[in-house]
Short mmCIF file of C-alpha atoms (C1' of nucleotides) in Angstrom, two decimals:
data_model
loop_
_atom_site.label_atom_id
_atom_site.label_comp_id
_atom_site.label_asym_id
_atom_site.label_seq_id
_atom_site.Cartn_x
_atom_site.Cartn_y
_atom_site.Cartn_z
CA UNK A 1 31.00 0.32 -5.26
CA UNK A 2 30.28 3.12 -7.07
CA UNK A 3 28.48 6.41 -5.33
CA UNK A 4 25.44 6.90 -6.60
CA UNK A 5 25.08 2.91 -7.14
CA UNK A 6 22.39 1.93 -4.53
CA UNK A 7 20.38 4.69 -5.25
CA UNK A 8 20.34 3.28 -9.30
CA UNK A 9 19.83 -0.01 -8.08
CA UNK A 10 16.80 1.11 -6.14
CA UNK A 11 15.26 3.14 -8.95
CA UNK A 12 15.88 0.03 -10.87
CA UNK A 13 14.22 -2.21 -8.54
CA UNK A 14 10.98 0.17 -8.37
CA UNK A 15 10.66 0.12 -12.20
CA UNK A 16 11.04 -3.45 -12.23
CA UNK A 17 8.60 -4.90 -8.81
CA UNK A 18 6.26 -1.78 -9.99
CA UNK A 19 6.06 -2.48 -13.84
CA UNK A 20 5.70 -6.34 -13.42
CA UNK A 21 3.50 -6.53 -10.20
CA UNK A 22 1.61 -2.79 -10.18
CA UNK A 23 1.65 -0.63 -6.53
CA UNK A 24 0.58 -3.22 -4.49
CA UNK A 25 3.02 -5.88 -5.44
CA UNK A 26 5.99 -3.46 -4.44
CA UNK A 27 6.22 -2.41 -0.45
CA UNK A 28 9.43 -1.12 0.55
CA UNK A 29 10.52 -4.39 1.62
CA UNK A 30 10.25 -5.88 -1.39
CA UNK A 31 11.69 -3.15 -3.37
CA UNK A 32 15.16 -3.41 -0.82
CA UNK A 33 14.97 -7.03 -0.98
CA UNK A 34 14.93 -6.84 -5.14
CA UNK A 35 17.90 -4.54 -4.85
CA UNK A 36 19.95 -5.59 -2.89
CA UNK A 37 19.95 -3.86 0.51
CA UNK A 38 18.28 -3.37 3.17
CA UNK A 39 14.92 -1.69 3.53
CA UNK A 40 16.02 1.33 5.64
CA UNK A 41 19.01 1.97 2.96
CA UNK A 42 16.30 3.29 1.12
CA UNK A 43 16.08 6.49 3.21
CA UNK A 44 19.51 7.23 3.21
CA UNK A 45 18.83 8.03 -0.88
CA UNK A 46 15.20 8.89 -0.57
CA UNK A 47 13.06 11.32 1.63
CA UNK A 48 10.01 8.47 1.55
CA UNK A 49 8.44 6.07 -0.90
CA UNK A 50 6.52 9.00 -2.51
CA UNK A 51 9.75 10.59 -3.78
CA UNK A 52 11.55 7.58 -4.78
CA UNK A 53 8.21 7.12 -6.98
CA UNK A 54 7.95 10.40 -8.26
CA UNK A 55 11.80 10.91 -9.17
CA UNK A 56 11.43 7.74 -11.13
CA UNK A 57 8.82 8.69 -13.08
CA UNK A 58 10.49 11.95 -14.03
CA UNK A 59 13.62 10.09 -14.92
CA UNK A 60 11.47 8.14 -17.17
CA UNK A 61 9.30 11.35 -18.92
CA UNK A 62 12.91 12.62 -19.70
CA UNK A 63 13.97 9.06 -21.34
CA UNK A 64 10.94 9.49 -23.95
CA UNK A 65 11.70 13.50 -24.41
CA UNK A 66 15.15 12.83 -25.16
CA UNK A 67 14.82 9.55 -27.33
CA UNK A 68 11.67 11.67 -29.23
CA UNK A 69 14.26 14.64 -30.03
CA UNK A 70 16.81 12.61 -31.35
CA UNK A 71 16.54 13.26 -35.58
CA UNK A 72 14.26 15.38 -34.90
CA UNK A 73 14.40 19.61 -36.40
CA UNK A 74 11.91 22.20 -36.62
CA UNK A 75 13.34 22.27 -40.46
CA UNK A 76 11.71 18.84 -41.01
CA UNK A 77 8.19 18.78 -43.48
CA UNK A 78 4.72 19.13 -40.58
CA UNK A 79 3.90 15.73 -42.13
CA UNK A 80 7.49 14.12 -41.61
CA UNK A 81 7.65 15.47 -38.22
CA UNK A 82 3.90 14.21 -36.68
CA UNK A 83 5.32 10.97 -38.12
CA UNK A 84 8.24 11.14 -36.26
CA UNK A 85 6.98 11.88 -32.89
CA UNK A 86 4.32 9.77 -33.71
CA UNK A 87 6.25 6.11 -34.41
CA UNK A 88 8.85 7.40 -32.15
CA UNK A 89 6.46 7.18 -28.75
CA UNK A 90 5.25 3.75 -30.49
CA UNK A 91 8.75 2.78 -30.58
CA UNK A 92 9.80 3.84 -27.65
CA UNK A 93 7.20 2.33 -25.60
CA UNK A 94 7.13 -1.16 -27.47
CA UNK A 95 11.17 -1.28 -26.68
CA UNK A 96 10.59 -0.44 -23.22
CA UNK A 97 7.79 -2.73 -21.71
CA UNK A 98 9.08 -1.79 -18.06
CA UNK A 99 8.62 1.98 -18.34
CA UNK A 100 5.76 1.76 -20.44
CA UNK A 101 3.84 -0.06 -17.48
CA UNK A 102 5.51 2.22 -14.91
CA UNK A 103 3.84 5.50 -16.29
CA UNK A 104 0.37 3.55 -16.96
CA UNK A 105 0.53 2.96 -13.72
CA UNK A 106 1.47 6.03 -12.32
CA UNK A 107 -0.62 7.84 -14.31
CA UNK A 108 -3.74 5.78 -13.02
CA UNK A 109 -2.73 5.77 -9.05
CA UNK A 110 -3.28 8.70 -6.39
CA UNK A 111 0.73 9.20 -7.12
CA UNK A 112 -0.54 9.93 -11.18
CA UNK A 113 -3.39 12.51 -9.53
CA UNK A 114 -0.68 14.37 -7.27
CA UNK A 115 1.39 14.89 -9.92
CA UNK A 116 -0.96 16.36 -12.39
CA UNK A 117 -2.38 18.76 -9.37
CA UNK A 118 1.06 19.90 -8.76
CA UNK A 119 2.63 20.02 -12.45
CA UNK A 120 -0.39 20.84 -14.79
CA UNK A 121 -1.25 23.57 -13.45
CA UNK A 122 1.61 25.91 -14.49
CA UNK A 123 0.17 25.68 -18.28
CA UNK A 124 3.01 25.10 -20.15
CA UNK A 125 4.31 21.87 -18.24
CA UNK A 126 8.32 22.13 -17.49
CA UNK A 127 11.03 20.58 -18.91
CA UNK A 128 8.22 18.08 -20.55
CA UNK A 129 7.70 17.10 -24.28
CA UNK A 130 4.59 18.79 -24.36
CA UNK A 131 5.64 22.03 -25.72
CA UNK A 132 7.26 20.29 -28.93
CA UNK A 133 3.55 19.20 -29.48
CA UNK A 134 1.76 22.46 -28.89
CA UNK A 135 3.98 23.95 -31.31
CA UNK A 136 3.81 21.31 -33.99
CA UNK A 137 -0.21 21.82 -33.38
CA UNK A 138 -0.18 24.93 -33.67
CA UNK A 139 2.36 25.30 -36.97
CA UNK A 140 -0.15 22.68 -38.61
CA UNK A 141 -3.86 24.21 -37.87
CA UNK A 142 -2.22 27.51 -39.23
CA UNK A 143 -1.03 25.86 -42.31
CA UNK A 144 -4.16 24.49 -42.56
CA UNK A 145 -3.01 21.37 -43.48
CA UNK A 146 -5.02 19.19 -39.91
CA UNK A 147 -8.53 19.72 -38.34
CA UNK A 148 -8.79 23.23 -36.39
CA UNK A 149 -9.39 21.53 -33.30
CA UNK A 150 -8.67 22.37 -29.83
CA UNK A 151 -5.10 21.24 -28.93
CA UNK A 152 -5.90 18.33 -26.40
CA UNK A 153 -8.30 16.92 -28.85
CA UNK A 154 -5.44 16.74 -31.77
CA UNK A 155 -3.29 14.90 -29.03
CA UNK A 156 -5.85 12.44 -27.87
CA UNK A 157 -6.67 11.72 -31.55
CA UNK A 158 -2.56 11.24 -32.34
CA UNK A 159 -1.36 9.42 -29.22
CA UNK A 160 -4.70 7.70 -27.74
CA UNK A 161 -4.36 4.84 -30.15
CA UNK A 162 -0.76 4.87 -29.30
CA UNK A 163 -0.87 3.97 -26.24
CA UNK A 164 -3.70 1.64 -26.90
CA UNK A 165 -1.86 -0.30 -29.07
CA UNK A 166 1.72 -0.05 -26.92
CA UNK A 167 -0.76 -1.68 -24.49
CA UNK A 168 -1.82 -4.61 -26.47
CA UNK A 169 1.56 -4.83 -27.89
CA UNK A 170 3.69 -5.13 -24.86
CA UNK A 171 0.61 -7.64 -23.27
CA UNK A 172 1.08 -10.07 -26.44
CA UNK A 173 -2.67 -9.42 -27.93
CA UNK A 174 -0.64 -8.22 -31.14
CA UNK A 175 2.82 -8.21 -32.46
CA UNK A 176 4.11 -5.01 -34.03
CA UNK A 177 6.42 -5.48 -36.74
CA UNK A 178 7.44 -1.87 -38.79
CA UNK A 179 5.20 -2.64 -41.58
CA UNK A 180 2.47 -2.64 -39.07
CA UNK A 181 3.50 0.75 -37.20
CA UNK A 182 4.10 2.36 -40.45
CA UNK A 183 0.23 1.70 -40.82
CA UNK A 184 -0.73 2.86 -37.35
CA UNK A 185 1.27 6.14 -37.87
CA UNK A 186 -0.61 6.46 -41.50
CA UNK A 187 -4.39 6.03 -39.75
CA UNK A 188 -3.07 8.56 -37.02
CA UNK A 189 -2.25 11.27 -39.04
CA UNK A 190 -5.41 10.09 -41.40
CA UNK A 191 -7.12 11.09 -38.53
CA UNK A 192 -5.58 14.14 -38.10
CA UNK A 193 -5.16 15.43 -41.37
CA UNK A 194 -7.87 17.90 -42.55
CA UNK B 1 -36.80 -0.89 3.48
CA UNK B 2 -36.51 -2.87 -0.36
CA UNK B 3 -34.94 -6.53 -0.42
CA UNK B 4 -31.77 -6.04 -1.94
CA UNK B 5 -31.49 -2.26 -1.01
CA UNK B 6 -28.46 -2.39 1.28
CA UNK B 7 -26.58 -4.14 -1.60
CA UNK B 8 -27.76 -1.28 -3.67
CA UNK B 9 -26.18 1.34 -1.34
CA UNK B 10 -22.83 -0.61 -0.95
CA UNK B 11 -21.75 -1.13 -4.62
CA UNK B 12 -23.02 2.71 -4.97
CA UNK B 13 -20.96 3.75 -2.29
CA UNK B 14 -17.94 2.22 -3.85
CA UNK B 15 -18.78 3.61 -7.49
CA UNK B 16 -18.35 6.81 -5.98
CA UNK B 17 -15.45 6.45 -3.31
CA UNK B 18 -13.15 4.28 -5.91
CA UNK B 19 -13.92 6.76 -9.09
CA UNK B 20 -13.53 9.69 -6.77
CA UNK B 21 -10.79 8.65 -4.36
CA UNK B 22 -9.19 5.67 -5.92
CA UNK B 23 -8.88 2.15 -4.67
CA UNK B 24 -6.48 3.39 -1.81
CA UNK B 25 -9.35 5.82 -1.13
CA UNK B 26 -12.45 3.45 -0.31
CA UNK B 27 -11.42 0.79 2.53
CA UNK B 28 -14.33 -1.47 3.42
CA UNK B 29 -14.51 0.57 6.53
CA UNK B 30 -15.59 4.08 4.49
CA UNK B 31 -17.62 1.69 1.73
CA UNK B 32 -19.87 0.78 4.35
CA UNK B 33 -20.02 4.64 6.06
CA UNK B 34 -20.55 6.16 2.87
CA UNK B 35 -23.40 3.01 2.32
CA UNK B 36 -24.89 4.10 5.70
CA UNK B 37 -24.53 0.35 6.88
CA UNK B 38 -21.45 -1.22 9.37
CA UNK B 39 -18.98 -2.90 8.17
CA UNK B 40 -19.51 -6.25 8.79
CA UNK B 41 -22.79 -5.58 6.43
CA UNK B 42 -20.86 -5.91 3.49
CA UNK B 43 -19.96 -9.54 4.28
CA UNK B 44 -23.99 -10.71 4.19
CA UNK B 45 -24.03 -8.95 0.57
CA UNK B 46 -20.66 -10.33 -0.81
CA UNK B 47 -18.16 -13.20 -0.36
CA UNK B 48 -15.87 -9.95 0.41
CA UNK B 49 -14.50 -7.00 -0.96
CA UNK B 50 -12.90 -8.15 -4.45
CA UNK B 51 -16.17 -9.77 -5.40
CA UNK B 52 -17.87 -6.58 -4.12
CA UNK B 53 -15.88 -4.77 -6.58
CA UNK B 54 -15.90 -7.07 -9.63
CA UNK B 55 -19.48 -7.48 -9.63
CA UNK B 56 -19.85 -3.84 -9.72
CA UNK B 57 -17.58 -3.72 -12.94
CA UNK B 58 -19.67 -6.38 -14.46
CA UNK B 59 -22.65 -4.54 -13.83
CA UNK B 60 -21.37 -1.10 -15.19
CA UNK B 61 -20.04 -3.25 -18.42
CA UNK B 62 -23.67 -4.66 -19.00
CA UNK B 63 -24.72 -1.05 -18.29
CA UNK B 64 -22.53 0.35 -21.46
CA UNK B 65 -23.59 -2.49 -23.49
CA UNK B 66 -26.97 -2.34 -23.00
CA UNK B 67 -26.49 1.74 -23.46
CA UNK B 68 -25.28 0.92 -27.01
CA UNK B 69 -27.69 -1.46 -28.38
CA UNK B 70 -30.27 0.98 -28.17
CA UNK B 71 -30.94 2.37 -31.87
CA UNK B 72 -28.25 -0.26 -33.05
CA UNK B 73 -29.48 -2.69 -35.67
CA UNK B 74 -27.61 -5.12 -38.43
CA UNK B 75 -29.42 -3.60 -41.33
CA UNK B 76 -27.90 0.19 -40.65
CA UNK B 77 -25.05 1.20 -43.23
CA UNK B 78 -21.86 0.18 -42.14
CA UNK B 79 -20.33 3.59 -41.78
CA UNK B 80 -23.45 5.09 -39.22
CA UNK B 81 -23.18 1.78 -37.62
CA UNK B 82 -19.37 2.74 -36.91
CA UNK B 83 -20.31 6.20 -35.89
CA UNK B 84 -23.06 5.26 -33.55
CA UNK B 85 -20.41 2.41 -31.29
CA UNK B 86 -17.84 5.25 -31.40
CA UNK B 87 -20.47 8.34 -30.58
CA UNK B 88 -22.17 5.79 -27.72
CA UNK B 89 -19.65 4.99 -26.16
CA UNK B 90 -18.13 8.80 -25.72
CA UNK B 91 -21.99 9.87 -24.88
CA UNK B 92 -21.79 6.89 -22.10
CA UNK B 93 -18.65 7.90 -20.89
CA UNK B 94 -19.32 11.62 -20.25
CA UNK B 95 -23.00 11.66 -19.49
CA UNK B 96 -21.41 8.97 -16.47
CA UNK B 97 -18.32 10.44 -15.23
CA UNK B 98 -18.14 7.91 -11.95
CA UNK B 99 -18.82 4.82 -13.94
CA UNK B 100 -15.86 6.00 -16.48
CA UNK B 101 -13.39 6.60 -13.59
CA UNK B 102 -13.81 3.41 -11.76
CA UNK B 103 -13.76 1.32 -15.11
CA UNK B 104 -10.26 3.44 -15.56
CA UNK B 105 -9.38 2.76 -11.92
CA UNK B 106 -10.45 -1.08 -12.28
CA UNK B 107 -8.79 -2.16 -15.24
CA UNK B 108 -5.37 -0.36 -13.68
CA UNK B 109 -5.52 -2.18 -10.76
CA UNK B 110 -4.63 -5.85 -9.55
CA UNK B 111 -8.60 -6.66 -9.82
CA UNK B 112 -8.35 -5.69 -13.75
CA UNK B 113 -4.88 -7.90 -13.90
CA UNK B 114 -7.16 -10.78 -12.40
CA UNK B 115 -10.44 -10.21 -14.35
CA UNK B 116 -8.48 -10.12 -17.95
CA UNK B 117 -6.69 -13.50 -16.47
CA UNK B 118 -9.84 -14.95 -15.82
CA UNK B 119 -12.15 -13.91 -18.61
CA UNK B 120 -9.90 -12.77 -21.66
CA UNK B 121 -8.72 -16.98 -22.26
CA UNK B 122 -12.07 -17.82 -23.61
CA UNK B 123 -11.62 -15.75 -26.78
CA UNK B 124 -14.71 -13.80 -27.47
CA UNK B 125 -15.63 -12.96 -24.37
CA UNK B 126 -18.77 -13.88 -22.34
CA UNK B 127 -21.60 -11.54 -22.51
CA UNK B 128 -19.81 -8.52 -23.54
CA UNK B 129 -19.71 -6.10 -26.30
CA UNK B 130 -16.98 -7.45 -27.87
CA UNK B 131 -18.80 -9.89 -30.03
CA UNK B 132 -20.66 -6.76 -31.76
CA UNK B 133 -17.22 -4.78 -32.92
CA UNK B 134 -16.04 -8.11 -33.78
CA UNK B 135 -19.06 -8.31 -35.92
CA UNK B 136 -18.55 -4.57 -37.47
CA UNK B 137 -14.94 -5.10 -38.61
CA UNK B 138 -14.75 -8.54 -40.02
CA UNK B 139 -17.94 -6.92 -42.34
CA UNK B 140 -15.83 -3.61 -43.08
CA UNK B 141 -12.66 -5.60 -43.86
CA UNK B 142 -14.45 -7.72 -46.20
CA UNK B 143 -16.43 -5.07 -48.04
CA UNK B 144 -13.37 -3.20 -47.96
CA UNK B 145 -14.37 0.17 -46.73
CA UNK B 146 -11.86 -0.18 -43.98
CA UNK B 147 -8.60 -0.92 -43.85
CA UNK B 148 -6.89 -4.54 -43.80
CA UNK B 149 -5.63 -4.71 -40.28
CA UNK B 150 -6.25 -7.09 -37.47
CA UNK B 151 -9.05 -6.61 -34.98
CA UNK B 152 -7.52 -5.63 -32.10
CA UNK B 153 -5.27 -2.40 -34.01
CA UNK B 154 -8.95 -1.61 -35.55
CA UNK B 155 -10.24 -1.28 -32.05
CA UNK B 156 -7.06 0.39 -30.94
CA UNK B 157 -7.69 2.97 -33.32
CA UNK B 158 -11.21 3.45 -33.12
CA UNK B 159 -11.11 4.05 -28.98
CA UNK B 160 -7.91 4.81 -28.06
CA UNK B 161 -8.82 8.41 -28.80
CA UNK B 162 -12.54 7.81 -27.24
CA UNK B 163 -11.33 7.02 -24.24
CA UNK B 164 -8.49 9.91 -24.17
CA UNK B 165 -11.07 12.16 -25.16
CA UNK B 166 -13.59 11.50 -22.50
CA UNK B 167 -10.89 11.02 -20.21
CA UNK B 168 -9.84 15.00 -20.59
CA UNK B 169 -13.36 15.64 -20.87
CA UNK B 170 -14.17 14.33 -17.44
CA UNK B 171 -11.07 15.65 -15.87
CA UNK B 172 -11.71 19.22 -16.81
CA UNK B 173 -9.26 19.49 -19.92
CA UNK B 174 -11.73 20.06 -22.46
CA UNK B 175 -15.85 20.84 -22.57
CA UNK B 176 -17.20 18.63 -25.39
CA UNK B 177 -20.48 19.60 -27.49
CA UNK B 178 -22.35 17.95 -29.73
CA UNK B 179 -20.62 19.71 -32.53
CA UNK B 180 -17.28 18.09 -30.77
CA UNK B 181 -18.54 14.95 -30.76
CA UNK B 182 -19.42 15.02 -34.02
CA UNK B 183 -15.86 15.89 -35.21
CA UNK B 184 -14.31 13.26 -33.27
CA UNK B 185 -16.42 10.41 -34.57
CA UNK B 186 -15.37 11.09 -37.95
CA UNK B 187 -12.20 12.00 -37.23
CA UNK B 188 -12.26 8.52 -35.82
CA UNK B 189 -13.89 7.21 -39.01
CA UNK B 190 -11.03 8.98 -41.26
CA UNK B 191 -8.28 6.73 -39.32
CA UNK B 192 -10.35 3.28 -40.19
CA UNK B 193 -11.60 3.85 -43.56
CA UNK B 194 -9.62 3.18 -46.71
"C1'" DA C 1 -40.88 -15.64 20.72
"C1'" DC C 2 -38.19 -16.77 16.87
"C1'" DA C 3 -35.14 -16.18 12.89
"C1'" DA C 4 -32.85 -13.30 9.93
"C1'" DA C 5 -30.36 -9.05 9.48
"C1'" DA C 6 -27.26 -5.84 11.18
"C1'" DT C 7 -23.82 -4.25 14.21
"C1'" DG C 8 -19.03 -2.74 15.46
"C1'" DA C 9 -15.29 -3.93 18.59
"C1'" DA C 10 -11.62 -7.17 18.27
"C1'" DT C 11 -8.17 -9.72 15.43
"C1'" DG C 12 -4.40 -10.53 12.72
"C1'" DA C 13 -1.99 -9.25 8.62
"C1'" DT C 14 0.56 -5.90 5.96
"C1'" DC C 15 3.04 -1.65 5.41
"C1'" DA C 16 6.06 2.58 5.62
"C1'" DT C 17 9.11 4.48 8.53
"C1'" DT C 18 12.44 4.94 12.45
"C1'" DC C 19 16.63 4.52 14.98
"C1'" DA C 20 19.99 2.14 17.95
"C1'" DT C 21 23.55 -0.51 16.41
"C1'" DT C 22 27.05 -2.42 13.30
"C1'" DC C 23 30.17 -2.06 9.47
"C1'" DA C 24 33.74 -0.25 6.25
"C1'" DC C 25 36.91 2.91 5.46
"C1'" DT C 26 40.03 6.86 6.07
"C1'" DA C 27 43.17 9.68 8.64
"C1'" DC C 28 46.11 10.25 12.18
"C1'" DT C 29 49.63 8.89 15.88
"C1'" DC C 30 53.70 6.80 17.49
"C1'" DG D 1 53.16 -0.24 9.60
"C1'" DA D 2 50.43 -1.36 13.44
"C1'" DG D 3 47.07 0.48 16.26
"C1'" DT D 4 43.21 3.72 17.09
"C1'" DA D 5 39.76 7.03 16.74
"C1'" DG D 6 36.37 9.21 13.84
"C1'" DT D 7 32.74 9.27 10.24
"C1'" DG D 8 29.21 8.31 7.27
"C1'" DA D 9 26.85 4.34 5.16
"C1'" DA D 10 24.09 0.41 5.95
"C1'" DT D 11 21.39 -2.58 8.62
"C1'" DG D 12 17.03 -4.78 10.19
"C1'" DA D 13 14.24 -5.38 14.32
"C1'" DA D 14 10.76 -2.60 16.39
"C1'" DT D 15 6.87 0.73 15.97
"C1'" DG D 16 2.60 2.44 14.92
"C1'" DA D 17 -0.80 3.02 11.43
"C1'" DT D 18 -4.10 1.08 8.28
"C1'" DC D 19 -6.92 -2.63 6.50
"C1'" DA D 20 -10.02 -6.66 5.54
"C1'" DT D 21 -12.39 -9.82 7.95
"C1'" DT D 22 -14.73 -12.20 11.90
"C1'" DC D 23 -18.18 -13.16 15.29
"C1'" DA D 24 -20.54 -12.55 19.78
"C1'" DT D 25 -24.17 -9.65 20.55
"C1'" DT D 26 -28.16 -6.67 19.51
"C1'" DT D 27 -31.94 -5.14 16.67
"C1'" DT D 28 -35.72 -5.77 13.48
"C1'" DG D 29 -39.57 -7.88 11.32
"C1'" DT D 30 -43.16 -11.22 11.52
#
DNA sequence: ACAAAATGAATGATCATTCATTCACTACTC
DNA sequence: GAGTAGTGAATGAATGATCATTCATTTTGT
């Protein structure tokens, strides 16, 4: 068996218990059980339950950076480029049910609250995404071509239908086909665009 | 002391410990503390605690609906109708920072999991607001100041960014003004209309 | 004095975490 | 190559903490 393969299989096994059943539906038990070993294996890989939750969720945030920068240059048109991040976060998310529902429900737990106290605070946010949007935000109220707005407003006006409708896609109140996120991306940057 | 004050005090109490602590935050034992009562109080006001805290989400969804039929009437123009949902329920949402947070806490939850199970089958919905955005985009689609897209994506992309926006609003990320406000609503409007 | 309301200690269930023990595997000896 | 000791990985029963809920008892209102 391969090295590091318990400790993938337990990651694994938190996405999965986590995504499908929330917080609640995944004690340690059950999360050893789902993998495969048994419950006090998981200390041998993890400090505690916190850190095996929080090192999944950066795992994940680094999926979505990486699949986002993939086709994706500074050289590009501003309109090409919000279009691209833009469908690309849809895509992402609507191809990847599990990890969408992991970060909602990070996000929205006292693991979520943690993290923002102990990452947001240095402005800038790490190794994140969020400096490819502060720059595309800021290269696009200079050009004058979206609303001068402050830069968390621009972002909640981009990505909170995003996630809204990743949400509704993924629970099967709607089913996105690319002639439908084409659309989306259109009314999002509608919405932008000054 | 009032009839029904105790029940008063508990389902204030866990307004404020869930939106400010978080369902792991407010165990029947602090509910009651925080209500000034004992515990075993809670169980001559409700069945026990998941009815304690789904009655208290219906009562804070009757409170936003009621909150947006004020000054709302069929015979308004179809565009200030629009703008007065999307400005209502932002106004709601900041001007009640507790209510906001447990609705977010709630509908993240297992209890929000269980309520959409239970309610969301019989189509369009009980006594919520649904019924009057229903209303407002089957009229825009067919007068064809809006664009052709099904219901649920027009919502999407009417509140996603509402609820984004109050969200950083609420958490500190942004200070919104009536000027603000005003943006957002239409830059709300510009991602719906044709 | 009676009934309804309220109390809060006791109960039993559920968890995360620990740690004494077992297991699997390598290296070393003769 | 057979036997043996050494080592880290893995186990899972036991522990202690936290909860929701109950109910025998007390308090309150009439």
């Amino acid at each position: 068996m391969a090295k590091d393969d318990k400790r993938e299989l337990l990651l694994q096994a938190t996405l999965e218990l986590v995504a499908k059943q929330g917080f609640h539906g995944a004690p340690c038990a059950a999360i050893a059980e789902h993998a495969g070993v048994a419950a006090g294996t998981i200390y041998r890989y993890f400090d505690n339950k916190d850190v095996l939750i929080n090192e999944l969720y950066l795992t994940l945030e680094q999926k979505i950076t990486t699949a986002l920068l993939e086709g994706y240059t500074l050289e590009m048109p501003f309109r090409e480029r919000f279009l691209h991040l833009v469908k690309g976060v849809l895509k992402f998310f609507i191809t990847s049910p599990l990890e969408f529902k992991y970060m909602e429900q990070f996000h929205h737990s006292p693991y979520g609250v943690a993290f923002r106290r102990d990452h947001m605070l240095g402005q800038t946010e790490s190794g994140g995404s969020c400096s490819i949007y502060s720059e595309l935000f800021t290269q696009g109220v200079a050009q004058q071509v979206i609303k001068d707005l402050p830069h968390v407003l621009l972002f909640d006006l981009a990505f909170g239908p995003i996630i809204s409708v990743a949400r509704n896609h993924i629970l099967g109140f709607i089913q996105l086909d690319e002639t439908l996120i084409e659309q989306i991306a259109e009314a999002c940057w509608d919405s932008l665009k000054r």
